[in-house]
């Protein structure tokens, strides 16, 4: 099975996910700055989710670049990841619409957790289907950021009920962890 | 005519179909778990349809991979399949919105039947345009799951009026039939 | 400039156009067949427009396949065509929503006319940028269906006010003219 | 990292951005010409934004065509540009919905300014990652239209409050500056 079409399909789905989130930014009827105020939490949620989906696209790109064998298991593990990513616009919209209430913020964390779990599953499936591909096996073996992020997202779910900004600090922190180029992170972690 | 652009266009349309279904998951105004309850049937319908559209993409991918001649007949048979697939988000939304009432569940079955019929037509058209391509002819010749699924979907339409869960059992059963890797199914059927 | 990215971008836009039309099929609240009745004209408009956009994609595909030089003029002529095609979902929705009232049916014809005009302009621009490419020049030179269709669409605009079904007969007739494989049409016209 | 997937992803996002703007053209309930009247400012905003997004796609295409090294910095600079472009449909819809009131027109200018700034950043990042690629370095070095446009968009923000049509004249003028083939502009500027 060709890798090209899997990449093209994933690119299409991720491009649509990243863009339909903006549809939650409903055009207000008023024409003054006050009419934009209620949209501020919606925009902030959008920025966070845009960065997250961008991170997933970036990592997905790198991981598939290293892979060579694409079989039925890989295809379904990939669709499973796209399924959870496709729920991020809903969780984003709910969180923004309700100005960061605890339940929507917790659900957002749960969706990030499920997405990161689906990504780890895709990693394992790719490794077992590409067992002779040492660069991929090594790259996945060194992936310590993936499991750490999953644990942090899961932790953020109960934290949302302690204080919503604690959960938010986790989401922002993990995003920064992925956003910064790896070398700096690695140096920081080695210290 | 190039196969690449046909695949790219189909990927684009299928990626949009699979993603616009999530737009039916309307962001609720309440911020508690109770606000999510009415969405449960919508989410369940979405999961089922996501799996179905994923199966179609998967099979479409394999079938075109084996094809070599793409003529005007293939192009229109392909657009015909995309047309019926494009109605699945509507049938999914109607079924979820109405918490699995008989008529929407029957319509869902009818849409699955029409999609499967369109797929069988595309198979026949590809075979007649690629008559000298023995791998494709053999692959299509061995497709017993396609016609069986069509009959089962059609059967599910009246079953929806006997009991809605009978139709649902058919949809789930056929999805599992396609989802499981072929080898296991074949072994099971040989027993 | 690469032809690949122009084709990929056009495929993306056309795939979205063909799919967002289905969003006009709003999920009804009722769960019986009666709830679907008001949607019948919307579905009929959708079928017609799906076929039309499919025809444009098909022809666009063939024409660009023959082209070799893609310059700034071609790019803008192509965007101009995509602009008019992007208004077809609106005209389709308006016509379906209003059960084929004269003004929406006339506007639909006008949008088809503008799209066909944009297509003819793209043809001319491609020919002038690919003057040394005799297959393209010949293919465009033999395009008698394009200008005939344009004239018929324009004629359908006033016809909508005489009787709406006259305009509709034109839209259906032209779609069939394009839908049927060329050879049969040519034989029929030679008689 | 492959340039192909970056281009394909950007094409997908830009194709969706250009197409979802048309969703702001809500189908009116009335079936006469009067029902279309309130849509005229929405259509005009759509035309302007369609041209702007088309210009960005065109320039993006050319710039990436010249680039050879795509690293993490380029990827994020590109996502940053896509982020600001993704807000153009919102700004367009707000401006059209409110018939060109000062605040929405100013916000539209701000979004154009942020997009142009993001484009200039992408240019700089590409140059620093492709320092040995003299055609790209030269092409970017000669880009005087980019910074001029940014300054003009920023100027249009206060101008919206003096008179809305002054800001509009800037948006139209800059669009024409980019739309016309470069040679004519260069000749005009040399005089």
PDB file of C-alpha atoms in Angstrom, chain A:
ATOM      1  CA  UNK A   1       0.000   0.000   0.000  1.00  0.00           C
ATOM      2  CA  UNK A   2       1.304   3.420  -0.925  1.00  0.00           C
ATOM      3  CA  UNK A   3       2.432   5.831   1.790  1.00  0.00           C
ATOM      4  CA  UNK A   4       1.614   8.805  -0.451  1.00  0.00           C
ATOM      5  CA  UNK A   5      -2.141   8.360  -0.350  1.00  0.00           C
ATOM      6  CA  UNK A   6      -2.131   7.791   3.435  1.00  0.00           C
ATOM      7  CA  UNK A   7      -0.197  11.048   3.879  1.00  0.00           C
ATOM      8  CA  UNK A   8      -2.443  12.933   1.432  1.00  0.00           C
ATOM      9  CA  UNK A   9      -5.620  11.713   3.157  1.00  0.00           C
ATOM     10  CA  UNK A  10      -4.246  12.570   6.621  1.00  0.00           C
ATOM     11  CA  UNK A  11      -3.151  16.012   5.373  1.00  0.00           C
ATOM     12  CA  UNK A  12      -6.646  16.598   3.997  1.00  0.00           C
ATOM     13  CA  UNK A  13      -8.382  15.583   7.235  1.00  0.00           C
ATOM     14  CA  UNK A  14      -5.942  17.585   9.437  1.00  0.00           C
ATOM     15  CA  UNK A  15      -6.238  20.652   7.151  1.00  0.00           C
ATOM     16  CA  UNK A  16     -10.042  20.499   7.475  1.00  0.00           C
ATOM     17  CA  UNK A  17      -9.886  19.967  11.278  1.00  0.00           C
ATOM     18  CA  UNK A  18      -7.587  22.979  11.711  1.00  0.00           C
ATOM     19  CA  UNK A  19      -9.839  25.138   9.525  1.00  0.00           C
ATOM     20  CA  UNK A  20     -13.325  24.164  10.740  1.00  0.00           C
ATOM     21  CA  UNK A  21     -12.344  25.307  14.233  1.00  0.00           C
ATOM     22  CA  UNK A  22     -12.506  28.856  12.887  1.00  0.00           C
ATOM     23  CA  UNK A  23     -16.199  28.318  12.019  1.00  0.00           C
ATOM     24  CA  UNK A  24     -16.873  28.382  15.791  1.00  0.00           C
ATOM     25  CA  UNK A  25     -15.889  32.082  15.625  1.00  0.00           C
ATOM     26  CA  UNK A  26     -19.429  33.184  14.730  1.00  0.00           C
ATOM     27  CA  UNK A  27     -19.703  36.619  13.064  1.00  0.00           C
ATOM     28  CA  UNK A  28     -21.310  38.951  15.700  1.00  0.00           C
ATOM     29  CA  UNK A  29     -24.209  41.230  14.742  1.00  0.00           C
ATOM     30  CA  UNK A  30     -22.847  44.370  16.423  1.00  0.00           C
ATOM     31  CA  UNK A  31     -20.234  46.451  14.598  1.00  0.00           C
ATOM     32  CA  UNK A  32     -18.213  47.781  17.546  1.00  0.00           C
ATOM     33  CA  UNK A  33     -15.325  46.433  19.615  1.00  0.00           C
ATOM     34  CA  UNK A  34     -17.740  45.432  22.403  1.00  0.00           C
ATOM     35  CA  UNK A  35     -19.271  42.881  20.015  1.00  0.00           C
ATOM     36  CA  UNK A  36     -15.873  41.168  19.777  1.00  0.00           C
ATOM     37  CA  UNK A  37     -15.361  40.849  23.560  1.00  0.00           C
ATOM     38  CA  UNK A  38     -17.404  37.615  24.011  1.00  0.00           C
ATOM     39  CA  UNK A  39     -15.248  36.068  21.274  1.00  0.00           C
ATOM     40  CA  UNK A  40     -11.956  36.484  23.168  1.00  0.00           C
ATOM     41  CA  UNK A  41     -12.136  33.102  24.981  1.00  0.00           C
ATOM     42  CA  UNK A  42     -13.198  31.479  21.679  1.00  0.00           C
ATOM     43  CA  UNK A  43     -10.133  32.986  19.947  1.00  0.00           C
ATOM     44  CA  UNK A  44      -7.811  31.900  22.793  1.00  0.00           C
ATOM     45  CA  UNK A  45      -9.124  28.309  22.577  1.00  0.00           C
ATOM     46  CA  UNK A  46      -8.696  28.450  18.813  1.00  0.00           C
ATOM     47  CA  UNK A  47      -5.048  29.565  19.120  1.00  0.00           C
ATOM     48  CA  UNK A  48      -4.272  26.735  21.589  1.00  0.00           C
ATOM     49  CA  UNK A  49      -5.948  24.086  19.426  1.00  0.00           C
ATOM     50  CA  UNK A  50      -4.379  25.446  16.234  1.00  0.00           C
ATOM     51  CA  UNK A  51      -0.953  25.010  17.847  1.00  0.00           C
ATOM     52  CA  UNK A  52      -1.863  21.484  19.059  1.00  0.00           C
ATOM     53  CA  UNK A  53      -3.156  20.326  15.682  1.00  0.00           C
ATOM     54  CA  UNK A  54      -0.064  21.916  14.099  1.00  0.00           C
ATOM     55  CA  UNK A  55       2.151  19.913  16.483  1.00  0.00           C
ATOM     56  CA  UNK A  56       0.324  16.687  15.574  1.00  0.00           C
ATOM     57  CA  UNK A  57       0.666  17.391  11.872  1.00  0.00           C
ATOM     58  CA  UNK A  58       4.373  18.134  12.330  1.00  0.00           C
ATOM     59  CA  UNK A  59       5.053  14.937  14.313  1.00  0.00           C
ATOM     60  CA  UNK A  60       2.835  12.798  12.047  1.00  0.00           C
ATOM     61  CA  UNK A  61       4.797  14.103   9.090  1.00  0.00           C
ATOM     62  CA  UNK A  62       8.153  13.168  10.658  1.00  0.00           C
ATOM     63  CA  UNK A  63       7.047   9.728  11.843  1.00  0.00           C
ATOM     64  CA  UNK A  64       5.547   8.676   8.500  1.00  0.00           C
ATOM     65  CA  UNK A  65       8.582  10.077   6.696  1.00  0.00           C
ATOM     66  CA  UNK A  66      10.669   7.465   8.541  1.00  0.00           C
ATOM     67  CA  UNK A  67       8.197   4.599   7.935  1.00  0.00           C
ATOM     68  CA  UNK A  68       8.366   2.324   4.907  1.00  0.00           C
ATOM     69  CA  UNK A  69       5.734  -0.442   5.392  1.00  0.00           C
ATOM     70  CA  UNK A  70       2.079   0.705   5.467  1.00  0.00           C
ATOM     71  CA  UNK A  71      -0.349  -2.179   6.119  1.00  0.00           C
ATOM     72  CA  UNK A  72      -3.975  -2.496   7.250  1.00  0.00           C
ATOM     73  CA  UNK A  73      -3.004  -2.132  10.919  1.00  0.00           C
ATOM     74  CA  UNK A  74      -1.175   1.153  10.256  1.00  0.00           C
ATOM     75  CA  UNK A  75      -4.111   2.446   8.248  1.00  0.00           C
ATOM     76  CA  UNK A  76      -6.617   1.813  11.045  1.00  0.00           C
ATOM     77  CA  UNK A  77      -4.274   3.119  13.750  1.00  0.00           C
ATOM     78  CA  UNK A  78      -3.969   6.272  11.615  1.00  0.00           C
ATOM     79  CA  UNK A  79      -7.756   6.577  11.185  1.00  0.00           C
ATOM     80  CA  UNK A  80      -8.092   6.092  14.960  1.00  0.00           C
ATOM     81  CA  UNK A  81      -5.752   9.058  15.535  1.00  0.00           C
ATOM     82  CA  UNK A  82      -7.695  11.180  13.005  1.00  0.00           C
ATOM     83  CA  UNK A  83     -10.942  10.267  14.816  1.00  0.00           C
ATOM     84  CA  UNK A  84      -9.758  11.725  18.135  1.00  0.00           C
ATOM     85  CA  UNK A  85      -8.202  14.747  16.438  1.00  0.00           C
ATOM     86  CA  UNK A  86     -11.565  15.361  14.704  1.00  0.00           C
ATOM     87  CA  UNK A  87     -13.187  15.805  18.145  1.00  0.00           C
ATOM     88  CA  UNK A  88     -10.763  18.613  19.113  1.00  0.00           C
ATOM     89  CA  UNK A  89     -12.816  21.304  17.272  1.00  0.00           C
ATOM     90  CA  UNK A  90     -15.875  20.281  19.337  1.00  0.00           C
ATOM     91  CA  UNK A  91     -13.962  20.339  22.650  1.00  0.00           C
ATOM     92  CA  UNK A  92     -12.347  23.663  21.638  1.00  0.00           C
ATOM     93  CA  UNK A  93     -15.694  25.225  20.774  1.00  0.00           C
ATOM     94  CA  UNK A  94     -17.323  24.022  24.006  1.00  0.00           C
ATOM     95  CA  UNK A  95     -14.444  25.355  26.125  1.00  0.00           C
ATOM     96  CA  UNK A  96     -14.450  28.757  24.378  1.00  0.00           C
ATOM     97  CA  UNK A  97     -18.249  29.104  24.343  1.00  0.00           C
ATOM     98  CA  UNK A  98     -18.377  28.529  28.117  1.00  0.00           C
ATOM     99  CA  UNK A  99     -15.436  30.783  29.039  1.00  0.00           C
ATOM    100  CA  UNK A 100     -13.276  27.984  30.443  1.00  0.00           C
ATOM    101  CA  UNK A 101     -15.718  26.313  32.863  1.00  0.00           C
ATOM    102  CA  UNK A 102     -14.269  23.224  34.658  1.00  0.00           C
ATOM    103  CA  UNK A 103     -16.192  20.481  32.767  1.00  0.00           C
ATOM    104  CA  UNK A 104     -15.345  21.718  29.238  1.00  0.00           C
ATOM    105  CA  UNK A 105     -11.700  22.290  30.247  1.00  0.00           C
ATOM    106  CA  UNK A 106     -11.568  18.719  31.627  1.00  0.00           C
ATOM    107  CA  UNK A 107     -13.137  17.329  28.432  1.00  0.00           C
ATOM    108  CA  UNK A 108     -10.550  19.231  26.389  1.00  0.00           C
ATOM    109  CA  UNK A 109      -7.833  17.500  28.435  1.00  0.00           C
ATOM    110  CA  UNK A 110      -9.515  14.137  27.888  1.00  0.00           C
ATOM    111  CA  UNK A 111      -9.574  14.712  24.113  1.00  0.00           C
ATOM    112  CA  UNK A 112      -5.859  15.672  24.177  1.00  0.00           C
ATOM    113  CA  UNK A 113      -5.196  12.516  26.226  1.00  0.00           C
ATOM    114  CA  UNK A 114      -7.106  10.268  23.783  1.00  0.00           C
ATOM    115  CA  UNK A 115      -5.323  11.891  20.812  1.00  0.00           C
ATOM    116  CA  UNK A 116      -1.915  11.386  22.419  1.00  0.00           C
ATOM    117  CA  UNK A 117      -2.820   7.776  23.256  1.00  0.00           C
ATOM    118  CA  UNK A 118      -3.901   7.205  19.638  1.00  0.00           C
ATOM    119  CA  UNK A 119      -0.575   8.681  18.526  1.00  0.00           C
ATOM    120  CA  UNK A 120       1.368   6.317  20.820  1.00  0.00           C
ATOM    121  CA  UNK A 121      -0.660   3.366  19.432  1.00  0.00           C
ATOM    122  CA  UNK A 122       0.154   4.476  15.873  1.00  0.00           C
ATOM    123  CA  UNK A 123       3.849   4.639  16.876  1.00  0.00           C
ATOM    124  CA  UNK A 124       3.754   1.060  18.247  1.00  0.00           C
ATOM    125  CA  UNK A 125       1.846  -0.268  15.222  1.00  0.00           C
ATOM    126  CA  UNK A 126       4.311   1.411  12.842  1.00  0.00           C
ATOM    127  CA  UNK A 127       7.252  -0.071  14.764  1.00  0.00           C
ATOM    128  CA  UNK A 128       5.783  -3.596  14.709  1.00  0.00           C
ATOM    129  CA  UNK A 129       5.045  -3.306  10.954  1.00  0.00           C
ATOM    130  CA  UNK A 130       8.479  -1.781  10.247  1.00  0.00           C
ATOM    131  CA  UNK A 131      10.554  -3.946  12.608  1.00  0.00           C
ATOM    132  CA  UNK A 132      13.525  -4.023  10.240  1.00  0.00           C
ATOM    133  CA  UNK A 133      13.523  -0.236   9.837  1.00  0.00           C
ATOM    134  CA  UNK A 134      16.061   0.794  12.454  1.00  0.00           C
ATOM    135  CA  UNK A 135      15.790   4.613  12.030  1.00  0.00           C
ATOM    136  CA  UNK A 136      12.028   4.471  12.760  1.00  0.00           C
ATOM    137  CA  UNK A 137      12.481   2.019  15.665  1.00  0.00           C
ATOM    138  CA  UNK A 138      15.181   4.269  17.162  1.00  0.00           C
ATOM    139  CA  UNK A 139      13.182   7.475  16.659  1.00  0.00           C
ATOM    140  CA  UNK A 140      10.146   5.962  18.400  1.00  0.00           C
ATOM    141  CA  UNK A 141      12.321   4.442  21.134  1.00  0.00           C
ATOM    142  CA  UNK A 142      13.652   7.920  21.959  1.00  0.00           C
ATOM    143  CA  UNK A 143      10.136   9.389  22.138  1.00  0.00           C
ATOM    144  CA  UNK A 144       9.954  10.315  25.815  1.00  0.00           C
ATOM    145  CA  UNK A 145       7.864  13.437  25.180  1.00  0.00           C
ATOM    146  CA  UNK A 146       4.866  11.408  23.914  1.00  0.00           C
ATOM    147  CA  UNK A 147       4.234   9.290  27.043  1.00  0.00           C
ATOM    148  CA  UNK A 148       5.049  12.234  29.378  1.00  0.00           C
ATOM    149  CA  UNK A 149       2.473  14.404  27.560  1.00  0.00           C
ATOM    150  CA  UNK A 150      -0.186  11.661  27.823  1.00  0.00           C
ATOM    151  CA  UNK A 151       0.317  11.427  31.592  1.00  0.00           C
ATOM    152  CA  UNK A 152       0.169  15.239  31.941  1.00  0.00           C
ATOM    153  CA  UNK A 153      -3.074  15.504  29.912  1.00  0.00           C
ATOM    154  CA  UNK A 154      -4.686  12.814  32.089  1.00  0.00           C
ATOM    155  CA  UNK A 155      -3.513  14.684  35.202  1.00  0.00           C
ATOM    156  CA  UNK A 156      -5.076  17.884  33.866  1.00  0.00           C
ATOM    157  CA  UNK A 157      -8.563  16.283  33.880  1.00  0.00           C
ATOM    158  CA  UNK A 158      -8.935  16.221  37.716  1.00  0.00           C
ATOM    159  CA  UNK A 159      -6.846  19.441  37.978  1.00  0.00           C
ATOM    160  CA  UNK A 160      -9.602  21.261  36.014  1.00  0.00           C
ATOM    161  CA  UNK A 161     -11.871  20.778  39.029  1.00  0.00           C
ATOM    162  CA  UNK A 162      -9.246  22.036  41.529  1.00  0.00           C
ATOM    163  CA  UNK A 163      -8.629  25.179  39.504  1.00  0.00           C
ATOM    164  CA  UNK A 164      -9.242  25.609  35.809  1.00  0.00           C
ATOM    165  CA  UNK A 165      -5.997  27.558  35.316  1.00  0.00           C
ATOM    166  CA  UNK A 166      -3.937  24.630  36.633  1.00  0.00           C
ATOM    167  CA  UNK A 167      -5.254  22.478  33.766  1.00  0.00           C
ATOM    168  CA  UNK A 168      -4.632  25.339  31.365  1.00  0.00           C
ATOM    169  CA  UNK A 169      -1.049  25.682  32.623  1.00  0.00           C
ATOM    170  CA  UNK A 170      -0.553  21.994  31.756  1.00  0.00           C
ATOM    171  CA  UNK A 171      -1.981  22.429  28.224  1.00  0.00           C
ATOM    172  CA  UNK A 172       0.204  25.488  27.627  1.00  0.00           C
ATOM    173  CA  UNK A 173       3.280  23.859  29.159  1.00  0.00           C
ATOM    174  CA  UNK A 174       2.988  20.716  27.042  1.00  0.00           C
ATOM    175  CA  UNK A 175       2.394  22.797  23.902  1.00  0.00           C
ATOM    176  CA  UNK A 176       5.582  24.785  24.626  1.00  0.00           C
ATOM    177  CA  UNK A 177       7.452  21.502  25.283  1.00  0.00           C
ATOM    178  CA  UNK A 178       6.568  20.381  21.744  1.00  0.00           C
ATOM    179  CA  UNK A 179       6.801  23.758  20.104  1.00  0.00           C
ATOM    180  CA  UNK A 180      10.392  24.512  21.100  1.00  0.00           C
ATOM    181  CA  UNK A 181      13.000  22.862  18.872  1.00  0.00           C
ATOM    182  CA  UNK A 182      14.088  19.529  20.325  1.00  0.00           C
ATOM    183  CA  UNK A 183      17.718  20.437  20.883  1.00  0.00           C
ATOM    184  CA  UNK A 184      16.967  23.147  23.434  1.00  0.00           C
ATOM    185  CA  UNK A 185      14.578  20.838  25.303  1.00  0.00           C
ATOM    186  CA  UNK A 186      17.124  18.045  25.321  1.00  0.00           C
ATOM    187  CA  UNK A 187      19.833  20.338  26.680  1.00  0.00           C
ATOM    188  CA  UNK A 188      17.456  21.594  29.357  1.00  0.00           C
ATOM    189  CA  UNK A 189      16.506  18.062  30.376  1.00  0.00           C
ATOM    190  CA  UNK A 190      20.166  16.981  30.483  1.00  0.00           C
ATOM    191  CA  UNK A 191      21.017  19.734  32.985  1.00  0.00           C
TER     192      UNK A 191
END
